Short mmCIF file of C-alpha atoms in Angstrom, two decimals:
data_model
loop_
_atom_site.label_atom_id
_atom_site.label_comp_id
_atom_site.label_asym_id
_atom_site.label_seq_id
_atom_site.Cartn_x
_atom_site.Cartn_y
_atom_site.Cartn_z
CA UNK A 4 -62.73 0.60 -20.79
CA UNK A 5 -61.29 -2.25 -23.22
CA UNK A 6 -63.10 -0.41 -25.98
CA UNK A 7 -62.03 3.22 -24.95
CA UNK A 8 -58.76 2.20 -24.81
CA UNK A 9 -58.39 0.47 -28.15
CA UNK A 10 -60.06 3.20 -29.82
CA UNK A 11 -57.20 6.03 -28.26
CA UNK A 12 -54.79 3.46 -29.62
CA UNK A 13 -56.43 3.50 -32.99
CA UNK A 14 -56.81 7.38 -33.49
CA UNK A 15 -53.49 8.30 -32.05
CA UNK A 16 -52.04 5.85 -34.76
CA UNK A 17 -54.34 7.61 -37.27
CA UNK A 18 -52.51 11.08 -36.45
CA UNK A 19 -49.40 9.64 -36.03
CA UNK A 20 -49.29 8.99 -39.71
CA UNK A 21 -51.03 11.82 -40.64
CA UNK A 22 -48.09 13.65 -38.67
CA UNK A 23 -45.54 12.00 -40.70
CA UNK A 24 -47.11 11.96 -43.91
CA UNK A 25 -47.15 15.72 -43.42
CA UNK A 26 -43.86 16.44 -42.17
CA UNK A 27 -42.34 14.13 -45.14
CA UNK A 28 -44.23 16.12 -47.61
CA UNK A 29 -42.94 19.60 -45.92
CA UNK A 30 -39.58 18.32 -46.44
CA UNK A 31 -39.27 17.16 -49.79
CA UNK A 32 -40.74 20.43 -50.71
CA UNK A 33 -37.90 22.04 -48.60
CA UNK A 34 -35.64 19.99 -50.57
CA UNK A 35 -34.85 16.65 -48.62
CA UNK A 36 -34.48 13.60 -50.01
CA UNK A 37 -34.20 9.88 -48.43
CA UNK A 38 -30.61 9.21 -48.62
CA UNK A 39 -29.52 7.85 -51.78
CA UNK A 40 -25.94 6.15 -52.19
CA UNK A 41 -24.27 6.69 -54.84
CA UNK A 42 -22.17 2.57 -55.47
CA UNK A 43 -19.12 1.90 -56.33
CA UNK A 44 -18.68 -0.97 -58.33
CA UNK A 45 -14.65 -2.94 -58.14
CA UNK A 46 -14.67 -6.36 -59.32
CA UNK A 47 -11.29 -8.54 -59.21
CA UNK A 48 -9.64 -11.87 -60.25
CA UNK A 49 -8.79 -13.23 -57.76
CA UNK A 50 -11.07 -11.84 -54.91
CA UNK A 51 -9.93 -9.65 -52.20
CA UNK A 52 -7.11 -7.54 -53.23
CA UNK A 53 -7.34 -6.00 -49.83
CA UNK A 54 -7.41 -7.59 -46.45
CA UNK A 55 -8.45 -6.76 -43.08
CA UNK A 56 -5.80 -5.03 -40.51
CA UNK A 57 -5.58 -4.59 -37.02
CA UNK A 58 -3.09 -1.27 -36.90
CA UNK A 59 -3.60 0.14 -40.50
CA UNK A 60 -7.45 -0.61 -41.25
CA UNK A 61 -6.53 -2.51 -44.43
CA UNK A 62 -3.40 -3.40 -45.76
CA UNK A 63 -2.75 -5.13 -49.74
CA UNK A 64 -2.82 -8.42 -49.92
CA UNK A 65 -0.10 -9.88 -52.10
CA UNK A 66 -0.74 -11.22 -55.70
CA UNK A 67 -1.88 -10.23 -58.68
CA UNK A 68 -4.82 -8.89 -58.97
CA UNK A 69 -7.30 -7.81 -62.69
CA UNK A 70 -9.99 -4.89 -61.44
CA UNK A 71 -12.47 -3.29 -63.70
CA UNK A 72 -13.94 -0.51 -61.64
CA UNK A 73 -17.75 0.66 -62.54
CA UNK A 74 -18.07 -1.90 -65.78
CA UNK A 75 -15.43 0.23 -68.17
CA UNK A 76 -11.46 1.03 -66.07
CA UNK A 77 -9.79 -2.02 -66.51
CA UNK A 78 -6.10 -2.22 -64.76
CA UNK A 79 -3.72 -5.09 -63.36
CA UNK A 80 -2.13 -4.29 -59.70
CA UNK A 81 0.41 -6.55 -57.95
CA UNK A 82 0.65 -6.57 -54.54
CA UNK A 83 4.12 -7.47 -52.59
CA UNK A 84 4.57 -9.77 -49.73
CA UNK A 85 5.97 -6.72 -47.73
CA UNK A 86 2.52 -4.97 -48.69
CA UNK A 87 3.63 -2.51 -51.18
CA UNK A 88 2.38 -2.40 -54.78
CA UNK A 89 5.42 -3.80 -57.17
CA UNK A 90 7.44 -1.42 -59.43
CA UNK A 91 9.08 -2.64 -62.47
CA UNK A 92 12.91 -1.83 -62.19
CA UNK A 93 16.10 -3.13 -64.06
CA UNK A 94 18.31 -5.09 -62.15
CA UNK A 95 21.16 -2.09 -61.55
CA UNK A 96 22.71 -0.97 -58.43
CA UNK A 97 20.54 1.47 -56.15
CA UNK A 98 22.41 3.70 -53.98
CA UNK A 99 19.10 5.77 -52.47
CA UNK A 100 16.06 4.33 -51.24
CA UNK A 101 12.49 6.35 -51.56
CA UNK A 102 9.53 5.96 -49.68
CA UNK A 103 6.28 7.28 -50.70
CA UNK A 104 3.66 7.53 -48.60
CA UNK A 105 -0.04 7.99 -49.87
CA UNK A 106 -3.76 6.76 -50.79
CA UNK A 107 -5.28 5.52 -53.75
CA UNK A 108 -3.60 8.01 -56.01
CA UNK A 109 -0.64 7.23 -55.23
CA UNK A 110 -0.89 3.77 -55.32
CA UNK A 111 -1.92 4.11 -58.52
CA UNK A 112 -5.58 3.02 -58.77
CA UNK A 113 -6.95 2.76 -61.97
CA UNK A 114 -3.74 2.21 -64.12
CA UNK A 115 -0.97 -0.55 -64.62
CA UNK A 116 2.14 -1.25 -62.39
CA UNK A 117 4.32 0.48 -64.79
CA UNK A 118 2.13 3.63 -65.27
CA UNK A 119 1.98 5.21 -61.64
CA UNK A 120 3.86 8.04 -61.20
CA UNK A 121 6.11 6.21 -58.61
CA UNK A 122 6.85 3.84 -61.53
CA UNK A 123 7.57 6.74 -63.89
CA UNK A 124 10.10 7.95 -61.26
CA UNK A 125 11.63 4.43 -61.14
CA UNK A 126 12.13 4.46 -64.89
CA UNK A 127 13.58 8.01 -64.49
CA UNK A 128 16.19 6.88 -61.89
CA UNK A 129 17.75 3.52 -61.85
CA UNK A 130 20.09 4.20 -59.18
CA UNK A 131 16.86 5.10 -56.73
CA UNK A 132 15.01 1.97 -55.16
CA UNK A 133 11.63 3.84 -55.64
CA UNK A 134 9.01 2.00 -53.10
CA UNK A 135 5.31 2.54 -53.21
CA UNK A 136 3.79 1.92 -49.84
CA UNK A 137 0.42 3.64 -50.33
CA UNK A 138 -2.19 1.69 -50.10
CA UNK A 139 -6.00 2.81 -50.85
CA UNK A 140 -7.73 5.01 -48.39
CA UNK A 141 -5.40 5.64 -46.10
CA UNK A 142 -5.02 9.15 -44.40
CA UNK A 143 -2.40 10.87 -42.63
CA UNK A 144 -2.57 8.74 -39.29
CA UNK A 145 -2.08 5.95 -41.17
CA UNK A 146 0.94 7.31 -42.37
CA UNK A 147 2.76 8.08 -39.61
CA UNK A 148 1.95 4.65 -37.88
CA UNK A 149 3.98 3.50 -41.26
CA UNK A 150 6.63 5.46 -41.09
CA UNK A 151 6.97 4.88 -37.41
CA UNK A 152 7.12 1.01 -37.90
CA UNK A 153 9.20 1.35 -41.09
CA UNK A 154 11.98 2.95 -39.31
CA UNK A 155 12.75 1.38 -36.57
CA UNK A 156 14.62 -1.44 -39.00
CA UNK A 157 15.30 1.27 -41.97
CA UNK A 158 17.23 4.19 -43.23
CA UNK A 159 15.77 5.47 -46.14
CA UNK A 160 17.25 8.24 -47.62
CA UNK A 161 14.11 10.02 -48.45
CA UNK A 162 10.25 10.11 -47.49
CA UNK A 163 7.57 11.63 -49.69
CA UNK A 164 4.03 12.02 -48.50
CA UNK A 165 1.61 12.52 -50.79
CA UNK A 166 -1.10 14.67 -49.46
CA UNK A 167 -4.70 15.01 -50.79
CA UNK A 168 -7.58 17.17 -49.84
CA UNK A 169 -9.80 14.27 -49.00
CA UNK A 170 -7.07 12.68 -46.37
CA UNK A 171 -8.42 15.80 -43.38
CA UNK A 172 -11.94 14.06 -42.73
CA UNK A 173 -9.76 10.46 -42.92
CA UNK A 174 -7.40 11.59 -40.13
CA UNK A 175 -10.18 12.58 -37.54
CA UNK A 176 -12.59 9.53 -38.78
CA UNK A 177 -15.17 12.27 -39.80
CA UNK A 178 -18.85 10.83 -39.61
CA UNK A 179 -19.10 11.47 -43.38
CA UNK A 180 -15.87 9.12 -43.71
CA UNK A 181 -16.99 6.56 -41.54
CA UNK A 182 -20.69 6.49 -43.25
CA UNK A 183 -18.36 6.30 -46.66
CA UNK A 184 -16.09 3.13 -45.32
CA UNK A 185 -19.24 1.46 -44.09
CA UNK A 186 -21.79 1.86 -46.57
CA UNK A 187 -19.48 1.77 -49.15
CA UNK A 188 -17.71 -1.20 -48.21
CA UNK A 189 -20.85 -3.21 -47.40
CA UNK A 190 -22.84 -2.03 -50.46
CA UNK A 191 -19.59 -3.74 -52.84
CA UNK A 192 -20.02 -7.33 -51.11
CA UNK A 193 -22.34 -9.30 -49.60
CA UNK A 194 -19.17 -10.93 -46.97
CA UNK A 195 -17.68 -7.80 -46.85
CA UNK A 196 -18.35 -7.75 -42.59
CA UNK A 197 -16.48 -11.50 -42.48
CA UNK A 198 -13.92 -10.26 -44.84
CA UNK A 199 -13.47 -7.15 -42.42
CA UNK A 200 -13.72 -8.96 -39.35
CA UNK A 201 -10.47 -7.62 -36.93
CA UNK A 202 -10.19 -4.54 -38.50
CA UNK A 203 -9.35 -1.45 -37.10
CA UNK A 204 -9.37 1.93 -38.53
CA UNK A 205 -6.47 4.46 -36.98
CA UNK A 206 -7.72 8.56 -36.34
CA UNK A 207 -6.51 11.23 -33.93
CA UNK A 208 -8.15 11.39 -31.19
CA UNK A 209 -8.35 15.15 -29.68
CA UNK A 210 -9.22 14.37 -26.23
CA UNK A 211 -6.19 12.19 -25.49
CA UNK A 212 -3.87 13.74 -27.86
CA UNK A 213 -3.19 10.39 -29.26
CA UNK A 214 -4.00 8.19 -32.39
CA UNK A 215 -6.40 5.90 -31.92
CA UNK A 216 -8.40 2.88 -33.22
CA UNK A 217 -11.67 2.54 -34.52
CA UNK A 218 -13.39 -1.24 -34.85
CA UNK A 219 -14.76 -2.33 -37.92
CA UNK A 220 -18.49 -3.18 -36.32
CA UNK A 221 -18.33 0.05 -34.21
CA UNK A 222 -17.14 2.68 -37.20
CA UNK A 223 -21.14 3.27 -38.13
CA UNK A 224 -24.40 2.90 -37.57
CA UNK A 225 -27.56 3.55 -39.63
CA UNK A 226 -31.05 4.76 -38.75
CA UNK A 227 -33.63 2.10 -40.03
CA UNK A 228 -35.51 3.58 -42.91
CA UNK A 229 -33.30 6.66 -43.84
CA UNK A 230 -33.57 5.36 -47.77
CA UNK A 231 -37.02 5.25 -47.70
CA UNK A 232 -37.94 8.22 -45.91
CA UNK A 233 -36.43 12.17 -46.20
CA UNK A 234 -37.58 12.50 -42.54
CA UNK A 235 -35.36 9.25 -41.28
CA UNK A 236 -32.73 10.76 -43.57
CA UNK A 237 -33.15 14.26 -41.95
CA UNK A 238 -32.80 12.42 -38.31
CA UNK A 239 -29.68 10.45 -39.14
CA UNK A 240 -27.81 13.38 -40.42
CA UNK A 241 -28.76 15.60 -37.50
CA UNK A 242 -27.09 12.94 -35.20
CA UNK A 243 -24.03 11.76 -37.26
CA UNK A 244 -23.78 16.30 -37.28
CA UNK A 245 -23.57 15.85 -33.28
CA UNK A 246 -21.24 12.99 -33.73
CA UNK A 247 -18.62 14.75 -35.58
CA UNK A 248 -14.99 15.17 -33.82
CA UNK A 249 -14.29 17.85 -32.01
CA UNK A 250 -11.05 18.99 -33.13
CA UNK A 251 -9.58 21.26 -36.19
CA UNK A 252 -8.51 18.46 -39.06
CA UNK A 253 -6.06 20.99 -40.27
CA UNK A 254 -4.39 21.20 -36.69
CA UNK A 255 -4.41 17.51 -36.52
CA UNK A 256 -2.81 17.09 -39.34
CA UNK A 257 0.12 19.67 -39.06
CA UNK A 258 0.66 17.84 -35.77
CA UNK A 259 1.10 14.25 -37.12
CA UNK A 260 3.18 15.84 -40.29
CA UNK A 261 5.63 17.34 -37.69
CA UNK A 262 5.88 13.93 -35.89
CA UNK A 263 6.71 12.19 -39.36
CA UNK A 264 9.36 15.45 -39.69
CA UNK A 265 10.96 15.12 -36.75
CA UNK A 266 11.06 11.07 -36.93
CA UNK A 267 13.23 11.46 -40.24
CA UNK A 268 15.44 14.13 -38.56
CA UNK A 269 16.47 11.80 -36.33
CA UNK A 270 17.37 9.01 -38.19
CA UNK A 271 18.85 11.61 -41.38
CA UNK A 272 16.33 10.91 -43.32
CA UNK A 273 15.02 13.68 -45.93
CA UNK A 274 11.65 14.14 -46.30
CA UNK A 275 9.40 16.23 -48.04
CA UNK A 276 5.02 16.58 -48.90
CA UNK A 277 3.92 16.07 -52.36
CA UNK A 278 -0.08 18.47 -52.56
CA UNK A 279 -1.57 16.16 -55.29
CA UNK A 280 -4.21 18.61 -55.20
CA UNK A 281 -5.02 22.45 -53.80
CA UNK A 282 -8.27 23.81 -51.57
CA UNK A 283 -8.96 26.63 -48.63
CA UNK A 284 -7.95 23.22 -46.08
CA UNK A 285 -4.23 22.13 -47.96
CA UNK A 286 -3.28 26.19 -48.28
CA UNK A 287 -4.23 26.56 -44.70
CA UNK A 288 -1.96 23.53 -44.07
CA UNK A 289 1.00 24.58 -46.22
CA UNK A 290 1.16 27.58 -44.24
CA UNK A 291 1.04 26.49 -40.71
CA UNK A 292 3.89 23.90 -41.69
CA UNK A 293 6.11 26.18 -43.03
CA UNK A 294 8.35 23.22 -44.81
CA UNK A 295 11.13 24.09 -47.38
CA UNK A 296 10.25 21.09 -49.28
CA UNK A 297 6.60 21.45 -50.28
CA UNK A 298 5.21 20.59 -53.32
CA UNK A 299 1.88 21.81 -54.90
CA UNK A 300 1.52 19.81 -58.04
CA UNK A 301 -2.31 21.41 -58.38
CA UNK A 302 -3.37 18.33 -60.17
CA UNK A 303 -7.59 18.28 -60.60
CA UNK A 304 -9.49 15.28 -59.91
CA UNK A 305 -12.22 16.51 -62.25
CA UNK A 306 -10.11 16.61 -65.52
CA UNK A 307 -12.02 14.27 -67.83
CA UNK A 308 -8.58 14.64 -69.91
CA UNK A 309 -6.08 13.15 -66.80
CA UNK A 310 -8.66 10.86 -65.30
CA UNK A 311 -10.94 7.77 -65.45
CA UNK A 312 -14.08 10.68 -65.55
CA UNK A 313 -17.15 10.17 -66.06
CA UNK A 314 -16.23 6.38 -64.43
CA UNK A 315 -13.65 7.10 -61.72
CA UNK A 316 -11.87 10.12 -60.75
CA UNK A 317 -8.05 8.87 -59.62
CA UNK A 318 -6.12 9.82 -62.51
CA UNK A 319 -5.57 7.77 -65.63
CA UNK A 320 -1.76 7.42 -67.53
CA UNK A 321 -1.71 10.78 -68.85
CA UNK A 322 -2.66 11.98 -65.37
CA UNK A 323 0.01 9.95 -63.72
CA UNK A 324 2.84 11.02 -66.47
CA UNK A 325 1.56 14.69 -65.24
CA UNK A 326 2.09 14.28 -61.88
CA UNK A 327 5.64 12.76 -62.46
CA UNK A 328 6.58 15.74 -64.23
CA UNK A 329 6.40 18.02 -61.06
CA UNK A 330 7.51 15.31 -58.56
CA UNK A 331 10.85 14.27 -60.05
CA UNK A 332 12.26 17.38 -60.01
CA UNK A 333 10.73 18.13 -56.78
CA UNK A 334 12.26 14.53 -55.41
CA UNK A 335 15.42 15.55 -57.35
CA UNK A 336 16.26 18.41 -55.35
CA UNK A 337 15.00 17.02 -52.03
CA UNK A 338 17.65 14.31 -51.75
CA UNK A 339 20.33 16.71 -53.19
CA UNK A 340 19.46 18.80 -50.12
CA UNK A 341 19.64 16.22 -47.75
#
């Protein structure tokens, strides 16, 4: 019986691999792969330019801060107590205050204080108090939990969010985006789950109608052996597909952009959307919203001319001074408007 037994044990083993072998060779001629990340190198002096947050996901954490990103884009970034990223200004009086609101590009990853196109607007307009509250990776639910918080104590006299393509899969915490936090995040540092600890990443949530929060340890989970095996691979992607929210990102988005609208109405406070960049999902947007102050500034994230490419793709000085050109006449008009 012992013997009968151990030898079922032994030959359903025997096909098991056989099984797999087969159905691993079926689909890497079908194409699959194993999955294969593509890393990200940052390095900084000091460490940890960004920090752990409980509301936001991550917020700056204030100094000053040397990053080489991927071995060759070298840039200096200094980070505020009130978690913005500084912009030089000469000491004159500012009658308007304006508040951008963005991600990385706006923030100005990859170049120098001074060269962001929030700092080129500065430079334009001494009498503005131009602050950059962006702050890398941030979507559009982010956003309005900023602007929400910011003001209740202020009045600015203009908002500016600066939209992107890639902020629609941030807003809903897309599988794809949460497999990019997590992986990406982890693959950069070996503490990056202390580091992280108490985090909490915002999204809408469709079912309640409400943003909500997403903890660090709970934003992903992978299959053991998807990078050695296309079959693994295969399995994980199938579930993370079944995973995926069940709401339209455009929708959710035109909804939270109205909210930020109608916040600054009531406090007479202009605002207006900056489209760093144009696709089938931003057009869609722009025409649900209907605003009289949209910008498209059709900027491309693949120029090798205005970006970091073949290293990084936010956009390099040249990019930035680009950029500026279409959003200071844009701002220009905006707070002449009211």
């Amino acid at each position: 019986m012992k013997k009968r037994f151990v030898s079922g044990l032994k030959y359903t083993l025997i096909y098991s691999v056989i099984t797999f072998a087969l159905l691993e060779g079926l689909l890497w001629i079908m194409g699959y792969r194993p999955y294969a990340n593509t890393d990200y190198e940052v390095v900084s002096k000091p460490k940890n330019p960004y920090v752990a947050d409980a509301n936001l996901g991550i917020q700056l954490n204030p100094g000053t801060y040397r990053l080489k990103l991927n071995k060759k884009v070298k840039f200096k970034a200094t980070h505020q107590e009130n978690g913005q990223r500084f912009i030089p200004k000469k000491f004159e009086a500012c009658i308007n205050k304006v508040l951008f609101l963005g991600c990385s590009y706006t923030y100005g990853y990859g170049v120098n204080d001074n060269e962001s196109f929030t700092a080129i607007t500065q430079k334009k307009h001494h009498d503005w108090k131009v602050e950059n509250a962006a702050v890398v990776g941030y979507g559009t639910a982010q956003h309005l939990l900023q602007l929400r918080e910011r003001l209740i104590n202020e009045t600015p006299e203009c908002v500016v969010l600066c939209l992107s393509s890639v902020h629609f899969i941030r807003t809903v915490l897309s599988q794809n985006y949460r497999a990019n936090l997590r992986i990406g995040y982890r693959r950069s540092s070996s503490d990056v789950d202390d580091r992280m600890n108490g985090a909490r990443f915002p999204y809408f949530d469709n079912t309640s109608g409400k943003v909500k929060h997403a903890k660090w340890e709970d934003l992903y989970s992978e299959i053991p052996g998807r990078y050695w095996s296309a079959s693994i691979n295969l399995l994980q992607n199938l579930r993370d597909k079944s995973k995926e929210p069940d709401c339209d990102p455009i929708k959710v988005t035109a909804s939270l952009i109205k909210e930020m609208q109608d916040l600054c109405d009531k406090k007479g406070v202009a605002f207006g959307v900056i489209c760093l960049d144009s696709n089938h999902e931003t057009k869609a947007l722009e025409k649900q919203l209907k605003m009289s102050h949209w910008l498209n500034v059709g900027f491309s994230f693949k120029s090798k001319k205005y970006t970091h490419l073949p290293y990084d793709s936010h956009p390099n000085a040249k990019g930035h001074k680009k950029i500026a050109q279409s959003v200071i006449p844009f701002l220009e008009k905006l707070m002449s408007d009211g």
